[in-house]
Amino acid sequence: MPDALRRPTFRRPALRRPALLAAACALSLAGGLTQVAPSGAAEPPAPLDAGVSDFFAPRLLTVDVVGPTEKQRLLALGLDMTEHVGHDYVEVVVHSAAELRTLVENKFTYDVRIPDLIARDLEVKALDAAYAARVAKSPLPSGRTGYRFAKDYNRDLRLLAKKHPKVVKRFKLPRPTLDGRDVYGVEIGKGVRRPNTGQPTFLLMGVHHAREWPSGELAMEFAIDLATSYGKDKRITKLLKKARVIVVPVVNEDGFNLSRTDGEYVDLRDLNDYDPLGGTGSVLATPGRAYMRKNCRIVDGQDTPDATCKALLATPGGFGHGVDLNRNYGGFWGGPGASDLIAEPTYRGAEAFSEPETQNIRDLVRTRNVTMLISNHTFSNLVLRPNGVNPTTIGSDGLPVGDSPDEKGLKKLGAKMTAANGYANIHGWQLYDTTGTTEDYSYNATGGYGYTFEIGPNEFHPPYQEVVDEYVGAGKYAGKGNREAYLVALEHASDPRFSGTLRGKAPRGATLRLAKTFDSPTWDSSFEDFVDTSITVPKSGRFSWLVNPSTRPVVAPKTYSVPKKTPFKSQVDEEPVAPPLGSTDVEFVLPKKADLLDIDLDWATPDDLDLEVYRQVGDKLVEVGSSGNAPGEKEKVTLVDASQGTYVLRVVNYASAAPTFTLTTEAFESVTRTTKGGVERYTLTCERNGTVKAKKKVLIDRGQVKKLNLRKACR
């Protein structure tokens, strides 16, 4: 198992079944203001003292889950799930006692990893001050020793363009945020202030989620690195002659500004001298949005006066309003892993691209020939590739979604990048299903490779020294890190083996334009979409233009697997139900590997049995799946690629009066199928002084070279 998917090593004993019941009672009696700290004991935790100590600090929990069924059940609760996920756990930020009660009532066990995220933020601030005092200047290209504020990013972008005008151009994205903040980026490359003559684009972004501060830091540092290294570092100089790099370090300006300022509790601490509680009251009165996730959408479809978002106090974690920007993109928008409720952390918005922040990035993807995209996030030490949905998931067309057509190439490039930063190279769905993400849209709309980087092992914004190590590398990755991973991505962006090449002759100064209109699929429908990129023919009259394939991955032939209709082994067991809190074991022997193993538990009464599935490994039982639905719901465990061997199916009487239960176990082989797919062409035009002089259809695939002579036609 990759290190990034292993459980944290500093876990506390888990809160198990008897303690869950006690904790649920304590939470109920305390009106939702009781702290629960798992201790492994069956005794209920005592309620906190009345008054300020009733304040419920947001905390980070490691929740026990086994298999995709349990992950999806946890996801359905609408809690703030992180991307730190393993085969038997998901880390969750709990912002209120009500959310903790939801976990308890749904019979999830957990460990407290960070019991007070507020206290941890103050601790990190002290650690950062000590680091700055110790080193004076860090190994980062900027030498920074602490996190930037929003104003620092805007200053650094402005100064970078001013100091390096030949290779850096600062620009403002067209749409301000809902709270009226401008979003800025930089474009970096040789001759960047002159028209593009055929260079592809690598798009690097940070801070879609407000609390993920390192994601912006690493994007900004890479921009500084490229600008200051041009003309000095042969590798970087060569790459910036072949490609352009666009860096937008902070996509979610509103959310980041609130997280970074309110999150440090600096806004009300000036009142400490007047606080009869010695400062405690000032902290409790502060909104505390260090762990805000979403943007500042208040009402769907309506803008609000600037600073409205900041004026709202009851926004723990940004809940109650806001859109999760990384569920708002058009890639299968509205599908699994995104909520339709605004109060939930993964709220997808009223429609695809409903938010100005995602519209800004969409327009870059549509118009800038983005052959490589990385969206930075935190945390988990992961590189995630499309698609975000398990390939066995049935899509709106009635067929399994399948793997992306470029799975082999995406995985290979992911491995090359993770060799530099030490992260795990996996699909997004291996955490849990997600739709509406940045790379799923960009890849499926253009064919340009796209990835999410989950930066850092343990925290959303850890001590800054860890951010430094993530960029420059540490330990066995010293001298590499994400700096090297980004350079690998930049090399890919201009590699003709992964792009088509249009090469030929045309009148100098003419505009060559590639355009295509199409319908981008959401989960249940589609929307009108397009790409429209252009270059200017250089003085030589010869051009070489790297472009994305003309046929989008979403319409290319796809390969998927489906289980055969008849299982190769099935077994039905009817057994008496054990006494309350007791269990009954049933053995199932799987004679060979099964592509799919389904275990269904049924009983007559509308109460509560649970199902746990173990595999015999030597003399030990290893849990491989479980199902613990609410009372009245039947239980089911599905295992994919189940290994040959002996399985123990354990039926637990959590609270049932049924006399018997029925277990139905079926093992299936699968068959592979491939859809026919479609073919798409670009429309290529040659324009002089705004007038189209020549037009033709162009079909091009990865690695292909098309030679064109447009000199006569475009006179």
mmCIF file of C-alpha atoms in Angstrom, residues 77-385:
data_model
loop_
_atom_site.group_PDB
_atom_site.id
_atom_site.type_symbol
_atom_site.label_atom_id
_atom_site.label_comp_id
_atom_site.label_asym_id
_atom_site.label_seq_id
_atom_site.Cartn_x
_atom_site.Cartn_y
_atom_site.Cartn_z
ATOM 1 C CA LEU A 77 -23.799 12.077 5.625
ATOM 2 C CA GLY A 78 -22.697 15.439 4.227
ATOM 3 C CA LEU A 79 -19.686 15.791 6.510
ATOM 4 C CA ASP A 80 -16.458 17.582 5.667
ATOM 5 C CA MET A 81 -14.400 14.707 4.264
ATOM 6 C CA THR A 82 -10.751 15.360 3.494
ATOM 7 C CA GLU A 83 -8.681 13.732 0.765
ATOM 8 C CA HIS A 84 -6.696 11.806 3.380
ATOM 9 C CA VAL A 85 -8.202 8.381 2.739
ATOM 10 C CA GLY A 86 -6.969 4.811 2.984
ATOM 11 C CA HIS A 87 -8.480 1.395 2.435
ATOM 12 C CA ASP A 88 -9.895 1.382 5.973
ATOM 13 C CA TYR A 89 -10.215 5.053 6.986
ATOM 14 C CA VAL A 90 -11.297 8.522 5.908
ATOM 15 C CA GLU A 91 -10.240 11.678 7.719
ATOM 16 C CA VAL A 92 -13.089 14.080 8.464
ATOM 17 C CA VAL A 93 -13.198 17.624 9.836
ATOM 18 C CA VAL A 94 -16.005 17.910 12.392
ATOM 19 C CA HIS A 95 -17.138 21.506 12.955
ATOM 20 C CA SER A 96 -19.929 21.018 15.509
ATOM 21 C CA ALA A 97 -21.283 18.635 18.103
ATOM 22 C CA ALA A 98 -24.249 18.010 15.814
ATOM 23 C CA GLU A 99 -21.895 16.632 13.169
ATOM 24 C CA LEU A 100 -20.196 14.439 15.750
ATOM 25 C CA ARG A 101 -23.608 13.155 16.781
ATOM 26 C CA THR A 102 -24.311 12.293 13.142
ATOM 27 C CA LEU A 103 -21.209 10.089 13.080
ATOM 28 C CA VAL A 104 -22.187 8.397 16.340
ATOM 29 C CA GLU A 105 -25.814 7.836 15.364
ATOM 30 C CA ASN A 106 -24.732 6.248 12.091
ATOM 31 C CA LYS A 107 -22.491 3.840 13.992
ATOM 32 C CA PHE A 108 -19.151 5.005 12.655
ATOM 33 C CA THR A 109 -16.141 4.447 14.889
ATOM 34 C CA TYR A 110 -13.307 6.954 14.867
ATOM 35 C CA ASP A 111 -10.160 8.302 16.476
ATOM 36 C CA VAL A 112 -9.412 11.934 17.270
ATOM 37 C CA ARG A 113 -6.248 12.949 15.444
ATOM 38 C CA ILE A 114 -6.222 16.710 16.110
ATOM 39 C CA PRO A 115 -8.637 17.451 18.972
ATOM 40 C CA ASP A 116 -8.650 21.245 18.542
ATOM 41 C CA LEU A 117 -7.819 22.699 15.130
ATOM 42 C CA ILE A 118 -8.022 26.232 16.518
ATOM 43 C CA ALA A 119 -5.359 25.507 19.105
ATOM 44 C CA ARG A 120 -3.321 23.781 16.406
ATOM 45 C CA ASP A 121 -3.464 26.916 14.221
ATOM 46 C CA LEU A 122 -2.080 29.021 17.048
ATOM 47 C CA GLU A 123 0.612 26.406 17.636
ATOM 48 C CA VAL A 124 1.549 26.467 13.937
ATOM 49 C CA LYS A 125 1.786 30.242 14.041
ATOM 50 C CA ALA A 126 4.276 29.994 16.915
ATOM 51 C CA LEU A 127 6.267 27.313 15.075
ATOM 52 C CA ASP A 128 6.422 29.519 11.981
ATOM 53 C CA ALA A 129 7.728 32.449 14.019
ATOM 54 C CA ALA A 130 10.426 30.227 15.513
ATOM 55 C CA TYR A 131 11.377 28.900 12.049
ATOM 56 C CA ALA A 132 11.671 32.435 10.667
ATOM 57 C CA ALA A 133 13.869 33.489 13.563
ATOM 58 C CA ARG A 134 16.082 30.444 13.115
ATOM 59 C CA VAL A 135 16.735 30.500 9.345
ATOM 60 C CA ALA A 136 16.089 34.127 8.296
ATOM 61 C CA LYS A 137 15.732 32.901 4.685
ATOM 62 C CA SER A 138 14.276 29.589 3.513
ATOM 63 C CA PRO A 139 15.496 27.470 0.543
ATOM 64 C CA LEU A 140 12.426 28.519 -1.457
ATOM 65 C CA PRO A 141 13.018 30.685 -4.566
ATOM 66 C CA SER A 142 11.447 33.619 -2.679
ATOM 67 C CA GLY A 143 13.220 32.845 0.591
ATOM 68 C CA ARG A 144 9.909 33.142 2.460
ATOM 69 C CA THR A 145 9.511 31.728 5.944
ATOM 70 C CA GLY A 146 5.746 32.084 6.435
ATOM 71 C CA TYR A 147 2.403 31.900 4.668
ATOM 72 C CA ARG A 148 1.317 34.723 2.386
ATOM 73 C CA PHE A 149 -1.813 36.787 2.795
ATOM 74 C CA ALA A 150 -3.922 37.704 -0.241
ATOM 75 C CA LYS A 151 -2.161 41.073 -0.522
ATOM 76 C CA ASP A 152 1.231 39.297 -0.529
ATOM 77 C CA TYR A 153 0.245 37.185 -3.535
ATOM 78 C CA ASN A 154 -0.915 40.219 -5.488
ATOM 79 C CA ARG A 155 2.269 42.112 -4.608
ATOM 80 C CA ASP A 156 4.502 39.179 -5.578
ATOM 81 C CA LEU A 157 2.715 38.703 -8.912
ATOM 82 C CA ARG A 158 3.048 42.407 -9.688
ATOM 83 C CA LEU A 159 6.737 42.562 -8.751
ATOM 84 C CA LEU A 160 7.535 39.387 -10.680
ATOM 85 C CA ALA A 161 6.194 40.917 -13.891
ATOM 86 C CA LYS A 162 7.975 44.191 -13.186
ATOM 87 C CA LYS A 163 11.376 42.576 -12.520
ATOM 88 C CA HIS A 164 11.181 40.076 -15.399
ATOM 89 C CA PRO A 165 9.183 41.806 -18.165
ATOM 90 C CA LYS A 166 10.719 39.714 -20.963
ATOM 91 C CA VAL A 167 9.390 36.444 -19.587
ATOM 92 C CA VAL A 168 6.518 37.347 -17.209
ATOM 93 C CA LYS A 169 3.197 39.026 -17.926
ATOM 94 C CA ARG A 170 0.705 39.666 -15.126
ATOM 95 C CA PHE A 171 -2.984 39.593 -16.017
ATOM 96 C CA LYS A 172 -6.347 39.964 -14.324
ATOM 97 C CA LEU A 173 -8.910 37.260 -14.896
ATOM 98 C CA PRO A 174 -12.119 38.684 -16.358
ATOM 99 C CA ARG A 175 -14.538 37.997 -13.501
ATOM 100 C CA PRO A 176 -14.200 39.378 -9.978
ATOM 101 C CA THR A 177 -15.343 37.216 -7.089
ATOM 102 C CA LEU A 178 -18.756 37.506 -5.449
ATOM 103 C CA ASP A 179 -17.269 39.716 -2.748
ATOM 104 C CA GLY A 180 -15.714 41.947 -5.394
ATOM 105 C CA ARG A 181 -12.090 40.764 -5.247
ATOM 106 C CA ASP A 182 -9.976 40.615 -8.409
ATOM 107 C CA VAL A 183 -8.214 37.360 -9.319
ATOM 108 C CA TYR A 184 -4.709 37.606 -10.826
ATOM 109 C CA GLY A 185 -2.313 35.286 -12.559
ATOM 110 C CA VAL A 186 0.940 35.391 -14.500
ATOM 111 C CA GLU A 187 1.941 33.995 -17.866
ATOM 112 C CA ILE A 188 5.585 32.960 -18.171
ATOM 113 C CA GLY A 189 7.611 32.159 -21.283
ATOM 114 C CA LYS A 190 10.070 33.524 -23.798
ATOM 115 C CA GLY A 191 8.604 36.529 -25.623
ATOM 116 C CA VAL A 192 5.523 36.375 -23.432
ATOM 117 C CA ARG A 193 4.465 39.918 -24.337
ATOM 118 C CA ARG A 194 4.439 39.049 -28.021
ATOM 119 C CA PRO A 195 1.704 36.942 -29.684
ATOM 120 C CA ASN A 196 1.821 33.180 -29.232
ATOM 121 C CA THR A 197 3.429 31.524 -32.250
ATOM 122 C CA GLY A 198 2.518 27.919 -31.438
ATOM 123 C CA GLN A 199 3.583 27.309 -27.832
ATOM 124 C CA PRO A 200 1.307 25.057 -25.730
ATOM 125 C CA THR A 201 0.291 25.956 -22.164
ATOM 126 C CA PHE A 202 0.883 24.403 -18.755
ATOM 127 C CA LEU A 203 -1.764 25.714 -16.312
ATOM 128 C CA LEU A 204 -0.903 25.534 -12.595
ATOM 129 C CA MET A 205 -3.414 26.594 -9.921
ATOM 130 C CA GLY A 206 -3.775 26.821 -6.161
ATOM 131 C CA VAL A 207 -6.402 27.454 -3.479
ATOM 132 C CA HIS A 208 -9.666 26.224 -4.931
ATOM 133 C CA HIS A 209 -10.459 25.322 -1.312
ATOM 134 C CA ALA A 210 -9.945 28.261 1.027
ATOM 135 C CA ARG A 211 -8.166 26.405 3.844
ATOM 136 C CA GLU A 212 -5.542 24.780 1.611
ATOM 137 C CA TRP A 213 -2.848 27.430 1.973
ATOM 138 C CA PRO A 214 0.174 25.380 0.784
ATOM 139 C CA SER A 215 -1.496 24.876 -2.602
ATOM 140 C CA GLY A 216 -1.060 28.569 -3.395
ATOM 141 C CA GLU A 217 2.416 28.765 -1.886
ATOM 142 C CA LEU A 218 3.847 26.054 -4.150
ATOM 143 C CA ALA A 219 2.214 27.519 -7.264
ATOM 144 C CA MET A 220 3.633 30.975 -6.469
ATOM 145 C CA GLU A 221 7.090 29.605 -5.719
ATOM 146 C CA PHE A 222 7.183 27.756 -9.047
ATOM 147 C CA ALA A 223 6.314 30.984 -10.876
ATOM 148 C CA ILE A 224 9.170 32.783 -9.094
ATOM 149 C CA ASP A 225 11.486 29.847 -9.778
ATOM 150 C CA LEU A 226 10.796 29.907 -13.524
ATOM 151 C CA ALA A 227 11.169 33.667 -13.842
ATOM 152 C CA THR A 228 14.409 33.922 -11.874
ATOM 153 C CA SER A 229 15.929 30.820 -13.501
ATOM 154 C CA TYR A 230 15.317 31.836 -17.116
ATOM 155 C CA GLY A 231 18.673 32.458 -18.817
ATOM 156 C CA LYS A 232 20.527 30.844 -15.900
ATOM 157 C CA ASP A 233 19.176 27.291 -15.786
ATOM 158 C CA LYS A 234 19.544 25.506 -19.156
ATOM 159 C CA ARG A 235 16.649 23.136 -18.590
ATOM 160 C CA ILE A 236 14.175 25.841 -17.565
ATOM 161 C CA THR A 237 15.354 28.209 -20.300
ATOM 162 C CA LYS A 238 14.829 25.530 -22.932
ATOM 163 C CA LEU A 239 11.367 24.660 -21.611
ATOM 164 C CA LEU A 240 10.202 28.290 -21.520
ATOM 165 C CA LYS A 241 11.221 28.693 -25.151
ATOM 166 C CA LYS A 242 8.896 25.825 -26.108
ATOM 167 C CA ALA A 243 5.899 26.401 -23.820
ATOM 168 C CA ARG A 244 4.031 29.000 -21.829
ATOM 169 C CA VAL A 245 3.180 28.554 -18.134
ATOM 170 C CA ILE A 246 0.107 30.182 -16.607
ATOM 171 C CA VAL A 247 0.021 30.306 -12.806
ATOM 172 C CA VAL A 248 -3.086 31.327 -10.850
ATOM 173 C CA PRO A 249 -1.957 30.837 -7.246
ATOM 174 C CA VAL A 250 -5.296 31.737 -5.603
ATOM 175 C CA VAL A 251 -8.461 30.786 -7.486
ATOM 176 C CA ASN A 252 -10.772 31.277 -4.481
ATOM 177 C CA GLU A 253 -9.789 34.819 -3.422
ATOM 178 C CA ASP A 254 -12.789 35.382 -1.144
ATOM 179 C CA GLY A 255 -12.515 32.141 0.768
ATOM 180 C CA PHE A 256 -8.734 32.295 1.104
ATOM 181 C CA ASN A 257 -8.801 35.856 2.413
ATOM 182 C CA LEU A 258 -11.292 34.864 5.121
ATOM 183 C CA SER A 259 -9.451 31.664 6.008
ATOM 184 C CA ARG A 260 -6.092 33.401 6.157
ATOM 185 C CA THR A 261 -7.229 36.414 8.222
ATOM 186 C CA ASP A 262 -10.202 35.354 10.337
ATOM 187 C CA GLY A 263 -8.578 31.976 10.633
ATOM 188 C CA GLU A 264 -5.705 33.346 12.700
ATOM 189 C CA TYR A 265 -8.047 34.995 15.172
ATOM 190 C CA VAL A 266 -6.342 38.338 14.747
ATOM 191 C CA ASP A 267 -9.455 40.367 14.008
ATOM 192 C CA LEU A 268 -11.002 40.354 17.522
ATOM 193 C CA ARG A 269 -7.961 39.720 19.663
ATOM 194 C CA ASP A 270 -7.410 43.483 19.908
ATOM 195 C CA LEU A 271 -10.343 43.382 22.312
ATOM 196 C CA ASN A 272 -8.568 41.073 24.737
ATOM 197 C CA ASP A 273 -7.769 43.881 27.182
ATOM 198 C CA TYR A 274 -11.475 44.614 27.466
ATOM 199 C CA ASP A 275 -12.585 40.989 27.642
ATOM 200 C CA PRO A 276 -13.694 39.940 31.171
ATOM 201 C CA LEU A 277 -12.750 36.379 30.232
ATOM 202 C CA GLY A 278 -9.143 37.374 29.580
ATOM 203 C CA GLY A 279 -9.282 36.864 25.825
ATOM 204 C CA THR A 280 -11.306 33.676 25.697
ATOM 205 C CA GLY A 281 -14.457 35.563 24.775
ATOM 206 C CA SER A 282 -12.670 37.343 21.936
ATOM 207 C CA VAL A 283 -11.602 34.035 20.430
ATOM 208 C CA LEU A 284 -15.065 32.506 20.753
ATOM 209 C CA ALA A 285 -16.688 35.548 19.152
ATOM 210 C CA THR A 286 -14.381 35.358 16.141
ATOM 211 C CA PRO A 287 -15.923 33.587 13.133
ATOM 212 C CA GLY A 288 -13.023 31.154 12.918
ATOM 213 C CA ARG A 289 -12.879 30.368 9.223
ATOM 214 C CA ALA A 290 -9.404 28.884 9.088
ATOM 215 C CA TYR A 291 -11.062 25.691 7.844
ATOM 216 C CA MET A 292 -13.500 27.279 5.432
ATOM 217 C CA ARG A 293 -13.694 25.156 2.270
ATOM 218 C CA LYS A 294 -16.007 26.849 -0.219
ATOM 219 C CA ASN A 295 -16.439 30.197 -1.931
ATOM 220 C CA CYS A 296 -18.714 33.075 -0.883
ATOM 221 C CA ARG A 297 -21.927 32.221 -2.716
ATOM 222 C CA ILE A 298 -24.813 33.325 -0.481
ATOM 223 C CA VAL A 299 -27.832 32.836 -2.783
ATOM 224 C CA ASP A 300 -27.759 30.798 -5.979
ATOM 225 C CA GLY A 301 -28.009 32.951 -9.078
ATOM 226 C CA GLN A 302 -27.735 36.252 -7.218
ATOM 227 C CA ASP A 303 -24.751 38.449 -6.524
ATOM 228 C CA THR A 304 -24.644 40.202 -3.170
ATOM 229 C CA PRO A 305 -23.044 43.468 -2.051
ATOM 230 C CA ASP A 306 -19.287 43.291 -1.624
ATOM 231 C CA ALA A 307 -18.119 42.152 1.840
ATOM 232 C CA THR A 308 -21.419 40.322 2.465
ATOM 233 C CA CYS A 309 -19.559 37.058 2.959
ATOM 234 C CA LYS A 310 -17.200 38.576 5.515
ATOM 235 C CA ALA A 311 -20.156 40.040 7.415
ATOM 236 C CA LEU A 312 -21.684 36.614 8.037
ATOM 237 C CA LEU A 313 -20.481 35.305 11.369
ATOM 238 C CA ALA A 314 -22.068 31.834 11.554
ATOM 239 C CA THR A 315 -19.879 30.163 8.967
ATOM 240 C CA PRO A 316 -17.881 27.391 10.631
ATOM 241 C CA GLY A 317 -15.865 25.827 7.864
ATOM 242 C CA GLY A 318 -17.763 27.901 5.322
ATOM 243 C CA PHE A 319 -20.861 25.771 5.836
ATOM 244 C CA GLY A 320 -24.345 27.190 5.467
ATOM 245 C CA HIS A 321 -23.405 28.962 2.269
ATOM 246 C CA GLY A 322 -20.867 28.667 -0.519
ATOM 247 C CA VAL A 323 -20.081 26.399 -3.454
ATOM 248 C CA ASP A 324 -17.319 23.811 -3.517
ATOM 249 C CA LEU A 325 -15.449 25.115 -6.549
ATOM 250 C CA ASN A 326 -13.875 21.728 -7.208
ATOM 251 C CA ARG A 327 -17.358 20.247 -7.741
ATOM 252 C CA ASN A 328 -18.601 23.116 -9.945
ATOM 253 C CA TYR A 329 -16.707 22.360 -13.168
ATOM 254 C CA GLY A 330 -18.492 20.846 -16.142
ATOM 255 C CA GLY A 331 -16.826 17.420 -16.020
ATOM 256 C CA PHE A 332 -19.818 15.134 -15.286
ATOM 257 C CA TRP A 333 -21.183 17.911 -13.046
ATOM 258 C CA GLY A 334 -23.963 16.804 -10.711
ATOM 259 C CA GLY A 335 -22.859 13.196 -10.308
ATOM 260 C CA PRO A 336 -21.511 11.112 -7.417
ATOM 261 C CA GLY A 337 -19.399 12.792 -4.759
ATOM 262 C CA ALA A 338 -21.048 16.206 -5.081
ATOM 263 C CA SER A 339 -23.992 17.457 -3.033
ATOM 264 C CA ASP A 340 -27.081 19.345 -4.196
ATOM 265 C CA LEU A 341 -27.520 20.944 -0.745
ATOM 266 C CA ILE A 342 -25.835 24.302 -0.154
ATOM 267 C CA ALA A 343 -25.267 23.571 3.533
ATOM 268 C CA GLU A 344 -23.064 20.585 2.742
ATOM 269 C CA PRO A 345 -19.287 20.847 2.140
ATOM 270 C CA THR A 346 -19.328 19.465 -1.413
ATOM 271 C CA TYR A 347 -22.224 21.594 -2.682
ATOM 272 C CA ARG A 348 -21.830 21.633 -6.465
ATOM 273 C CA GLY A 349 -23.693 24.886 -7.210
ATOM 274 C CA ALA A 350 -26.918 25.546 -9.091
ATOM 275 C CA GLU A 351 -25.420 24.449 -12.416
ATOM 276 C CA ALA A 352 -22.089 23.682 -14.019
ATOM 277 C CA PHE A 353 -19.838 26.760 -13.967
ATOM 278 C CA SER A 354 -22.307 28.788 -11.913
ATOM 279 C CA GLU A 355 -19.419 30.508 -10.071
ATOM 280 C CA PRO A 356 -17.182 33.326 -11.346
ATOM 281 C CA GLU A 357 -14.051 31.559 -10.062
ATOM 282 C CA THR A 358 -14.658 28.403 -12.125
ATOM 283 C CA GLN A 359 -15.732 30.472 -15.133
ATOM 284 C CA ASN A 360 -12.335 32.191 -15.008
ATOM 285 C CA ILE A 361 -10.488 28.875 -15.205
ATOM 286 C CA ARG A 362 -12.898 27.441 -17.797
ATOM 287 C CA ASP A 363 -12.114 30.333 -20.137
ATOM 288 C CA LEU A 364 -8.372 29.729 -19.805
ATOM 289 C CA VAL A 365 -8.889 26.064 -20.681
ATOM 290 C CA ARG A 366 -11.082 26.954 -23.650
ATOM 291 C CA THR A 367 -8.755 29.540 -25.164
ATOM 292 C CA ARG A 368 -5.157 28.811 -24.189
ATOM 293 C CA ASN A 369 -4.417 25.352 -25.647
ATOM 294 C CA VAL A 370 -3.773 23.822 -22.224
ATOM 295 C CA THR A 371 -1.893 20.571 -22.844
ATOM 296 C CA MET A 372 -1.098 20.070 -19.138
ATOM 297 C CA LEU A 373 -2.978 21.118 -16.006
ATOM 298 C CA ILE A 374 -2.279 20.703 -12.288
ATOM 299 C CA SER A 375 -4.730 21.808 -9.618
ATOM 300 C CA ASN A 376 -2.963 21.977 -6.240
ATOM 301 C CA HIS A 377 -4.787 20.969 -3.056
ATOM 302 C CA THR A 378 -3.961 19.698 0.440
ATOM 303 C CA PHE A 379 -3.490 17.159 1.910
ATOM 304 C CA SER A 380 -2.557 13.457 1.561
ATOM 305 C CA ASN A 381 0.612 13.208 -0.585
ATOM 306 C CA LEU A 382 -1.298 12.094 -3.672
ATOM 307 C CA VAL A 383 -1.257 12.657 -7.416
ATOM 308 C CA LEU A 384 -4.779 12.007 -8.710
ATOM 309 C CA ARG A 385 -5.664 11.470 -12.355
#
